[in-house]
Coordinates of C-alpha atoms in Angstrom, one line a residue:
X10 CA -0.1 0.1 0.1
X11 CA 1.5 3.5 -0.9
X12 CA 2.6 5.2 2.7
X13 CA 2.8 9.1 2.4
X14 CA 5.8 10.1 4.0
X15 CA 5.1 12.5 7.3
X16 CA 6.1 15.9 5.7
X17 CA 4.0 14.9 2.6
X18 CA 0.6 14.6 5.0
X19 CA 1.5 17.7 7.2
X20 CA 1.3 19.4 3.3
X21 CA -1.8 17.4 2.4
X22 CA -3.5 18.2 6.1
X23 CA -3.2 21.7 6.0
X24 CA -4.2 22.4 2.3
X25 CA -7.5 20.5 3.2
X26 CA -7.4 22.8 6.1
X27 CA -7.0 25.9 3.7
X28 CA -9.9 24.5 1.1
X29 CA -12.5 23.1 3.5
X30 CA -12.5 25.7 6.3
X31 CA -10.5 28.5 5.1
X32 CA -8.0 28.8 7.7
X33 CA -4.7 30.1 6.7
X34 CA -2.3 27.6 5.9
X35 CA 0.9 27.6 8.5
X36 CA 4.2 28.8 6.6
X37 CA 5.3 25.8 8.5
X38 CA 3.8 23.7 6.2
X39 CA 4.4 24.6 3.3
X40 CA 7.8 23.5 1.4
X41 CA 10.2 26.5 -0.2
X42 CA 9.4 27.6 -3.5
X43 CA 12.6 25.4 -5.2
X44 CA 11.4 22.9 -3.0
X45 CA 8.0 22.9 -4.1
X46 CA 9.2 22.6 -7.9
X47 CA 11.4 19.9 -7.0
X48 CA 8.0 17.6 -5.5
X49 CA 6.0 18.9 -8.6
X50 CA 9.2 17.9 -10.9
X51 CA 9.0 14.5 -9.8
X52 CA 5.8 13.7 -11.0
X53 CA 7.0 15.1 -14.6
X54 CA 8.7 12.8 -17.5
X55 CA 12.5 12.8 -17.2
X56 CA 13.6 12.0 -20.4
X57 CA 14.3 13.7 -24.0
X58 CA 11.1 15.3 -25.0
X59 CA 8.8 13.4 -27.5
X60 CA 6.1 14.1 -30.1
X61 CA 3.4 13.1 -28.6
X62 CA 0.5 12.4 -31.8
X63 CA 2.0 9.7 -32.8
X64 CA 2.3 5.7 -33.3
X65 CA 5.8 6.0 -32.8
X66 CA 6.2 7.5 -29.0
X67 CA 4.4 7.1 -25.7
X68 CA 2.6 10.4 -24.4
X69 CA 4.5 10.1 -21.4
X70 CA 6.3 6.8 -20.0
X71 CA 5.2 6.0 -16.6
X72 CA 7.0 3.6 -13.6
X73 CA 5.4 1.3 -11.5
X74 CA 5.8 3.7 -9.1
X75 CA 3.2 6.5 -10.4
X76 CA 0.5 3.8 -10.9
X77 CA -1.3 2.2 -7.9
X78 CA -1.0 -1.8 -7.9
X79 CA -4.0 -3.5 -10.0
X80 CA -6.4 -5.3 -7.8
X81 CA -9.7 -6.6 -9.2
X82 CA -13.5 -4.7 -7.4
X83 CA -14.0 -6.5 -3.8
X84 CA -17.6 -4.2 -3.8
X85 CA -20.4 -6.9 -2.3
X86 CA -22.7 -7.3 -5.3
X87 CA -26.3 -6.6 -5.5
X88 CA -28.5 -9.4 -3.5
X89 CA -30.8 -10.9 -6.3
X90 CA -34.0 -10.0 -6.2
X91 CA -36.4 -13.1 -5.5
X92 CA -37.6 -12.7 -9.6
X93 CA -34.4 -12.7 -11.0
X94 CA -33.2 -16.0 -9.1
X95 CA -36.5 -17.7 -10.0
X96 CA -35.7 -16.2 -13.4
X97 CA -32.1 -17.1 -13.4
X98 CA -30.6 -14.1 -14.2
X99 CA -28.2 -13.8 -11.2
X100 CA -27.6 -10.3 -10.5
X101 CA -28.8 -8.3 -13.0
X102 CA -31.7 -6.7 -13.1
X103 CA -34.9 -8.3 -14.4
X104 CA -35.4 -7.7 -17.9
X105 CA -36.2 -9.7 -21.1
X106 CA -33.6 -12.5 -21.9
X107 CA -31.8 -10.7 -25.2
X108 CA -31.5 -13.8 -28.1
X109 CA -30.7 -11.5 -31.4
X110 CA -27.4 -11.8 -33.2
X111 CA -25.7 -10.0 -30.8
X112 CA -25.5 -7.8 -28.7
X113 CA -26.4 -11.1 -26.7
X114 CA -26.6 -11.8 -22.8
X115 CA -23.7 -10.7 -20.8
X116 CA -22.0 -13.0 -17.8
X117 CA -22.3 -11.2 -14.9
X118 CA -18.6 -10.8 -14.2
X119 CA -18.1 -9.3 -17.4
X120 CA -20.5 -7.2 -16.3
X121 CA -19.1 -5.3 -13.3
X122 CA -15.2 -5.4 -14.8
X123 CA -17.6 -2.5 -16.4
X124 CA -17.8 -0.5 -13.5
X125 CA -13.7 -0.8 -12.8
X126 CA -12.7 2.4 -11.9
X127 CA -10.7 4.9 -14.8
X128 CA -7.2 4.4 -15.2
X129 CA -4.2 6.3 -17.4
X130 CA -3.8 4.2 -20.9
X131 CA -0.5 4.6 -20.6
X132 CA -0.1 3.6 -17.0
X133 CA 1.4 0.1 -16.5
X134 CA -1.3 -1.4 -14.9
X135 CA -3.7 -0.7 -17.6
X136 CA -1.2 -1.6 -20.3
X137 CA -0.7 -5.1 -18.8
X138 CA -4.4 -5.8 -19.4
X139 CA -5.0 -5.0 -22.6
X140 CA -1.6 -7.0 -23.3
X141 CA -2.8 -10.0 -21.7
X142 CA -5.7 -9.2 -23.8
X143 CA -4.3 -9.4 -27.3
X144 CA -2.1 -12.3 -26.1
X145 CA -5.5 -14.4 -25.8
X146 CA -6.8 -13.5 -28.5
X147 CA -4.1 -15.1 -30.4
X148 CA -5.3 -18.7 -27.9
X149 CA -9.5 -17.7 -29.3
X150 CA -8.1 -17.3 -33.0
X151 CA -5.7 -20.4 -32.6
X152 CA -2.6 -18.8 -34.3
X153 CA 0.8 -18.8 -32.5
X154 CA 2.6 -17.4 -35.4
X155 CA 5.0 -14.9 -34.0
X156 CA 4.2 -12.8 -37.6
X157 CA 0.8 -12.4 -36.7
X158 CA -1.0 -9.4 -35.0
X159 CA -4.3 -8.9 -33.3
X160 CA -5.4 -5.5 -33.0
X161 CA -8.3 -4.1 -30.8
X162 CA -9.7 -0.6 -31.7
X163 CA -12.4 1.1 -30.2
X164 CA -15.9 1.0 -32.9
X165 CA -17.8 -1.1 -34.2
X166 CA -16.7 -4.4 -36.0
X167 CA -17.9 -2.5 -39.5
X168 CA -14.6 -0.8 -38.8
X169 CA -13.4 -3.9 -39.5
X170 CA -13.7 -3.3 -43.3
X171 CA -12.7 0.3 -43.5
X172 CA -9.3 -1.3 -41.8
X173 CA -9.2 -3.8 -44.8
X174 CA -10.0 -2.0 -47.4
X175 CA -7.6 1.2 -46.7
X176 CA -4.7 -0.8 -45.8
X177 CA -5.0 -4.0 -47.8
X178 CA -6.0 -2.9 -50.9
X179 CA -5.5 0.1 -52.7
X180 CA -7.3 2.4 -55.9
X181 CA -8.0 0.5 -58.6
X182 CA -7.6 -3.2 -56.9
X183 CA -10.0 -5.9 -57.8
X184 CA -11.2 -7.6 -54.5
X185 CA -14.3 -10.7 -54.9
X186 CA -16.3 -10.7 -52.5
X187 CA -18.5 -14.3 -51.5
X188 CA -21.6 -12.9 -51.1
X189 CA -24.5 -14.6 -48.9
X190 CA -26.7 -12.1 -47.5
X191 CA -26.8 -8.3 -46.1
X192 CA -23.1 -8.0 -45.3
X193 CA -21.6 -8.7 -48.1
X194 CA -23.1 -6.0 -50.1
X195 CA -21.6 -3.5 -47.1
X196 CA -18.5 -5.1 -47.5
X197 CA -18.7 -4.6 -50.7
X198 CA -19.9 -0.5 -50.6
X199 CA -16.8 -0.5 -48.1
X200 CA -14.4 -1.3 -50.7
X201 CA -15.9 1.3 -53.4
X202 CA -15.8 4.0 -51.0
X203 CA -12.2 3.9 -51.3
X204 CA -11.7 3.4 -54.6
X205 CA -11.2 -0.5 -55.0
X206 CA -13.7 -2.6 -57.4
X207 CA -15.7 -4.6 -55.9
X208 CA -16.9 -8.2 -57.2
X209 CA -19.8 -9.9 -55.7
X210 CA -20.0 -13.2 -56.2
X211 CA -23.7 -14.7 -55.0
X212 CA -26.2 -17.2 -54.4
X213 CA -29.1 -17.5 -54.1
X214 CA -31.1 -16.4 -50.2
X215 CA -30.0 -19.0 -47.4
X216 CA -27.4 -20.3 -49.8
X217 CA -23.5 -19.7 -50.8
X218 CA -21.6 -19.7 -53.4
X219 CA -19.9 -23.1 -54.3
X220 CA -15.9 -23.6 -54.5
X221 CA -16.3 -24.5 -57.9
X222 CA -18.0 -20.9 -58.6
X223 CA -15.2 -19.5 -56.7
X224 CA -12.7 -21.7 -58.5
X225 CA -13.9 -20.2 -62.1
X226 CA -13.6 -16.6 -61.4
X227 CA -10.3 -16.8 -59.5
X228 CA -9.1 -18.1 -62.7
X229 CA -10.7 -15.3 -65.0
X230 CA -9.0 -12.5 -62.8
X231 CA -6.4 -11.4 -60.5
X232 CA -7.8 -10.5 -57.4
X233 CA -6.3 -8.5 -54.4
X234 CA -8.1 -10.1 -51.9
X235 CA -11.2 -12.7 -51.3
X236 CA -13.8 -11.6 -48.4
X237 CA -16.6 -14.3 -47.2
X238 CA -18.1 -13.9 -44.3
X239 CA -17.9 -16.7 -42.0
X240 CA -21.4 -16.4 -40.7
X241 CA -24.1 -13.9 -42.2
X242 CA -25.9 -12.2 -39.8
X243 CA -29.0 -11.8 -42.0
X244 CA -29.1 -15.1 -43.0
X245 CA -27.4 -17.2 -40.6
X246 CA -25.8 -19.3 -43.5
X247 CA -22.3 -20.5 -42.7
X248 CA -19.4 -20.5 -45.0
X249 CA -17.3 -23.1 -45.3
X250 CA -13.6 -21.5 -44.6
X251 CA -11.4 -24.6 -44.6
X252 CA -11.9 -25.5 -47.8
X253 CA -12.0 -22.0 -49.3
X254 CA -8.4 -21.2 -48.6
X255 CA -7.2 -24.8 -49.5
X256 CA -9.0 -23.8 -53.0
X257 CA -7.4 -20.0 -53.0
X258 CA -4.0 -21.1 -52.0
X259 CA -3.9 -23.5 -54.9
X260 CA -5.4 -21.7 -57.3
X261 CA -4.4 -17.7 -56.4
X262 CA -1.9 -17.9 -53.6
X263 CA -1.1 -14.5 -54.2
X264 CA -5.0 -13.7 -53.5
X265 CA -5.3 -12.9 -49.2
X266 CA -7.9 -14.9 -48.0
X267 CA -10.1 -12.5 -45.4
X268 CA -12.5 -13.0 -43.2
X269 CA -15.6 -11.1 -41.7
X270 CA -16.3 -13.0 -38.6
X271 CA -18.3 -10.6 -36.5
X272 CA -20.9 -13.0 -36.2
X273 CA -18.7 -16.5 -36.1
X274 CA -15.8 -15.7 -33.5
X275 CA -16.8 -17.4 -30.0
X276 CA -19.4 -19.7 -31.7
X277 CA -17.0 -21.7 -34.7
X278 CA -13.9 -22.9 -35.0
X279 CA -11.7 -20.4 -36.6
X280 CA -8.2 -21.8 -37.4
X281 CA -6.2 -18.8 -38.1
X282 CA -2.5 -21.1 -38.8
X283 CA -3.4 -24.3 -40.1
X284 CA -6.3 -22.6 -42.8
X285 CA -4.3 -20.5 -44.1
X286 CA -6.2 -17.3 -43.3
X287 CA -4.5 -13.7 -43.5
X288 CA -7.3 -11.6 -42.2
X289 CA -10.1 -12.3 -39.2
X290 CA -12.4 -9.3 -38.4
X291 CA -15.0 -9.5 -35.5
X292 CA -16.4 -6.9 -32.6
X293 CA -17.1 -7.4 -29.0
X294 CA -20.6 -8.1 -28.3
X295 CA -21.3 -11.1 -29.7
X296 CA -20.4 -14.3 -29.0
X297 CA -17.6 -13.5 -27.6
X298 CA -20.0 -11.8 -25.3
X299 CA -18.9 -8.8 -24.2
X300 CA -20.3 -5.3 -24.9
X301 CA -20.1 -3.7 -27.6
X302 CA -17.6 -1.3 -28.5
X303 CA -14.7 -3.1 -30.1
X304 CA -13.8 -3.8 -33.5
X305 CA -11.6 -6.9 -32.7
X306 CA -9.0 -8.1 -35.3
X307 CA -6.3 -10.9 -36.2
X308 CA -3.6 -10.3 -39.5
X309 CA -1.4 -12.5 -40.6
X310 CA 2.5 -12.1 -41.5
X311 CA 1.4 -12.1 -44.8
X312 CA -1.1 -9.2 -44.8
X313 CA 1.1 -6.8 -42.9
X314 CA 4.2 -7.7 -45.7
X315 CA 1.4 -6.8 -48.4
X316 CA 0.6 -3.8 -46.2
X317 CA 3.9 -2.3 -46.2
X318 CA 4.7 -3.1 -50.1
X319 CA 2.1 -0.6 -50.7
X320 CA 2.6 2.0 -53.6
X321 CA 0.3 4.1 -51.9
X322 CA -0.6 5.6 -48.4
X323 CA -3.1 4.1 -46.9
X324 CA -6.4 5.5 -47.5
X325 CA -7.5 6.4 -43.9
X326 CA -6.1 8.1 -41.1
X327 CA -7.9 6.0 -38.3
X328 CA -8.2 3.2 -39.3
X329 CA -4.5 2.7 -40.4
X330 CA -2.7 0.1 -39.5
X331 CA 0.8 2.3 -40.4
X332 CA -1.1 3.8 -36.6
X333 CA -2.0 0.7 -35.5
X334 CA 0.5 -1.5 -35.7
X335 CA 3.4 -0.6 -33.6
X336 CA 0.9 0.4 -30.9
X337 CA -0.5 -3.0 -30.6
X338 CA 2.9 -4.3 -30.9
X339 CA 4.1 -2.2 -27.8
X340 CA 0.6 -2.9 -25.7
X341 CA 1.6 -6.8 -26.7
X342 CA 5.2 -6.1 -25.1
X343 CA 4.1 -4.2 -22.0
X344 CA 4.8 -1.1 -23.0
X345 CA 3.2 2.0 -22.9
X346 CA 1.9 3.8 -26.0
X347 CA 0.2 6.4 -27.8
X348 CA -2.2 6.6 -31.4
X349 CA -5.6 7.4 -30.2
X350 CA -6.8 6.6 -26.0
X351 CA -9.0 3.4 -25.8
X352 CA -11.8 2.9 -23.5
X353 CA -9.8 0.7 -20.5
X354 CA -13.7 -0.8 -19.5
X355 CA -14.7 -1.9 -22.3
X356 CA -10.9 -3.9 -22.8
X357 CA -11.4 -5.2 -18.9
X358 CA -14.7 -6.6 -20.3
X359 CA -13.2 -8.2 -22.6
X360 CA -10.1 -9.5 -20.5
X361 CA -12.6 -11.1 -18.5
X362 CA -14.9 -12.6 -21.2
X363 CA -11.9 -13.8 -22.9
X364 CA -10.8 -15.5 -19.7
X365 CA -13.3 -17.2 -18.9
X366 CA -13.8 -18.6 -23.0
X367 CA -10.4 -19.8 -22.4
X368 CA -10.6 -21.7 -19.4
X369 CA -12.0 -24.5 -21.3
X370 CA -10.8 -26.1 -24.7
X371 CA -12.7 -23.9 -26.8
X372 CA -13.3 -27.5 -28.8
X373 CA -15.4 -28.0 -26.1
X374 CA -17.0 -24.6 -26.6
X375 CA -17.5 -25.5 -29.9
X376 CA -19.8 -28.4 -29.7
X377 CA -21.5 -27.1 -26.9
X378 CA -22.9 -24.9 -29.5
X379 CA -23.1 -27.1 -32.3
X380 CA -25.4 -29.5 -30.4
X381 CA -27.5 -26.3 -28.7
X382 CA -27.5 -25.4 -32.0
X383 CA -28.5 -28.7 -33.7
X384 CA -31.4 -29.1 -30.4
X385 CA -32.7 -25.9 -31.3
X386 CA -33.1 -26.1 -35.3
X387 CA -34.6 -29.7 -35.0
X388 CA -37.4 -28.1 -32.3
X389 CA -37.9 -25.5 -35.3
X390 CA -38.9 -28.1 -37.6
X391 CA -40.9 -30.5 -34.9
X392 CA -43.1 -26.7 -35.3
X393 CA -43.6 -27.5 -38.5
X394 CA -40.9 -23.8 -39.5
X395 CA -38.8 -23.5 -42.2
X396 CA -35.1 -21.6 -42.1
X397 CA -33.8 -19.5 -44.2
X398 CA -30.3 -22.1 -44.3
X399 CA -32.2 -25.1 -45.9
X400 CA -29.1 -27.4 -45.6
X401 CA -27.4 -28.7 -42.9
X402 CA -24.2 -27.6 -44.0
X403 CA -24.9 -24.1 -44.7
X404 CA -26.3 -23.9 -40.9
X405 CA -25.0 -21.4 -38.2
X406 CA -24.1 -22.9 -34.6
X407 CA -24.4 -19.4 -33.3
X408 CA -28.0 -18.2 -34.8
X409 CA -31.2 -19.3 -36.5
X410 CA -33.0 -17.5 -38.7
X411 CA -36.6 -18.9 -39.3
X412 CA -39.4 -18.3 -42.2
X413 CA -42.7 -17.5 -40.1
X414 CA -45.8 -19.2 -41.0
X415 CA -48.4 -18.2 -44.0
X416 CA -50.5 -15.6 -42.2
X417 CA -47.9 -14.7 -39.3
X418 CA -46.1 -11.4 -40.0
X419 CA -43.0 -9.9 -38.0
X420 CA -45.7 -7.5 -35.9
X421 CA -47.8 -10.1 -34.9
X422 CA -45.0 -12.2 -33.3
X423 CA -42.1 -10.3 -32.0
X424 CA -44.0 -8.0 -29.4
X425 CA -45.3 -11.1 -28.5
X426 CA -42.4 -12.6 -27.6
X427 CA -41.5 -9.1 -25.4
X428 CA -44.1 -9.7 -23.5
X429 CA -43.3 -13.4 -23.0
X430 CA -39.6 -11.8 -21.3
X431 CA -38.0 -12.7 -25.3
X432 CA -36.3 -10.6 -27.6
X433 CA -36.0 -11.8 -31.3
X434 CA -35.0 -9.7 -34.0
X435 CA -37.2 -8.9 -37.1
X436 CA -35.5 -9.8 -40.8
X437 CA -32.9 -8.1 -42.2
X438 CA -32.1 -9.5 -46.1
X439 CA -33.7 -7.3 -48.4
X440 CA -35.2 -10.2 -50.3
X441 CA -37.0 -11.7 -47.7
X442 CA -36.9 -9.1 -44.8
X443 CA -40.2 -8.7 -43.9
X444 CA -40.8 -13.1 -43.6
X445 CA -39.2 -14.7 -41.5
X446 CA -37.0 -13.5 -37.9
X447 CA -34.1 -14.5 -35.9
X448 CA -32.7 -16.0 -33.1
X449 CA -29.3 -15.8 -31.6
X450 CA -28.2 -18.2 -29.5
X451 CA -24.7 -18.1 -28.6
X452 CA -22.0 -17.0 -25.5
X453 CA -23.5 -17.1 -22.3
X454 CA -26.8 -18.3 -22.6
X455 CA -25.6 -21.8 -24.5
X456 CA -22.0 -21.9 -22.3
X457 CA -24.2 -21.8 -19.0
X458 CA -27.3 -23.7 -18.5
X459 CA -28.5 -22.9 -15.3
X460 CA -30.1 -19.6 -17.4
X461 CA -32.5 -21.7 -19.1
X462 CA -32.8 -18.8 -21.9
X463 CA -32.6 -21.0 -24.8
X464 CA -35.3 -23.5 -22.9
X465 CA -37.4 -20.0 -22.0
X466 CA -37.0 -18.9 -25.5
X467 CA -38.3 -21.7 -27.5
X468 CA -41.7 -22.3 -25.4
X469 CA -42.4 -18.9 -25.8
X470 CA -42.0 -19.2 -29.2
X471 CA -44.4 -21.9 -29.5
X472 CA -46.7 -20.3 -27.2
X473 CA -46.5 -17.3 -29.2
X474 CA -47.2 -18.8 -32.9
X475 CA -50.2 -20.2 -30.9
X476 CA -51.5 -17.1 -30.0
X477 CA -51.1 -15.6 -33.6
X478 CA -53.5 -18.0 -34.9
X479 CA -50.7 -20.9 -36.4
X480 CA -51.5 -24.3 -35.4
X481 CA -48.0 -26.2 -34.7
X482 CA -48.3 -29.9 -35.4
X483 CA -48.7 -31.9 -33.1

């Protein structure tokens, strides 16, 4: 514990007396001017001047002595109400169960870590937490390659598109976007914003482009990048990343493989090294299980080398690998560094959830998501309902997109589910948006069976459909 010297104690007491009681300061308590300047100067950086606003410098180097040691919050949690105990909602206020494809329900410890006291973003305790978080992301993405680099930047998952378009492609480059729903359209729009020519290879609603089609496209034109949405949140379609990457490396080995994993990381297996992926983009609020606000990315050494060999500067300032790469490398090495201020509270929450996720084998986590998904889809089928993704190999494990029965509209079902304490999402794919709803089943709602979130949702859906006039097959 930090201990004040007797001299400092007397000065602080005198200052408090003067502030609160307007008492004059005894001359004896004040240090002479030169000594006071010395006290102040000890809190200033003693090294050579630094250019603050560059990614290659620290805003202000801190020492271990300048910062309080980090200790977890010890405040007692609020006592759960009878209703919250009855509904397995732990210490959180009673609320409808959020089962959309992100944001999702959060674990109590994750929410508690969001209330962490304020810290310097260049102080040793926070830098250590951020560095550990980046290392944990390597484990989640299953990469041990030193040349690969994790990034965590304040922003939504959409920011990941800007990072790719602004850094890995240049104006006039050709990219191939594999289309399985709404988010491929958006990624293509992002590329076009930066002057990059995006060609979309589209599949029918609920399906994905087939590998022979991809091979044909790659042989017809040279593409700088190929992008695939691992799970499209608008359709619940799961893409096969491993086989796709193998195909690209065989047919067009210079093409970088980019995976939009916003709705997959944490619920679907992603083997970054083994599959030869060059970038994975995701966000904090979905299967990872942390509050929204962080764009999370992993880049391969090959992708970073491609960036370094650009002919033109990055087309973005904030979303520039040039600006962020040294920052992430320094944080991971536990060195304070500064380009733009991160959110310490969000980083603490992410650190907490990653620690929870990695406390058990990833294979076990993915298996639980897969088993839960199969149970949900089997139940949906027993209700006589159809999915957008009709083929089992195309069905995501963290969400299900469900066609509504004939005669039942979204306003007939979603408000009714809310009254029953469950929140689903409406449709998003522009071709069929009014015809289906989306059920997110990922993260703590799946991994903590004591919550009974899934059972509650399925029962609410069954009752809601009946009340909307639909007769469920017996």
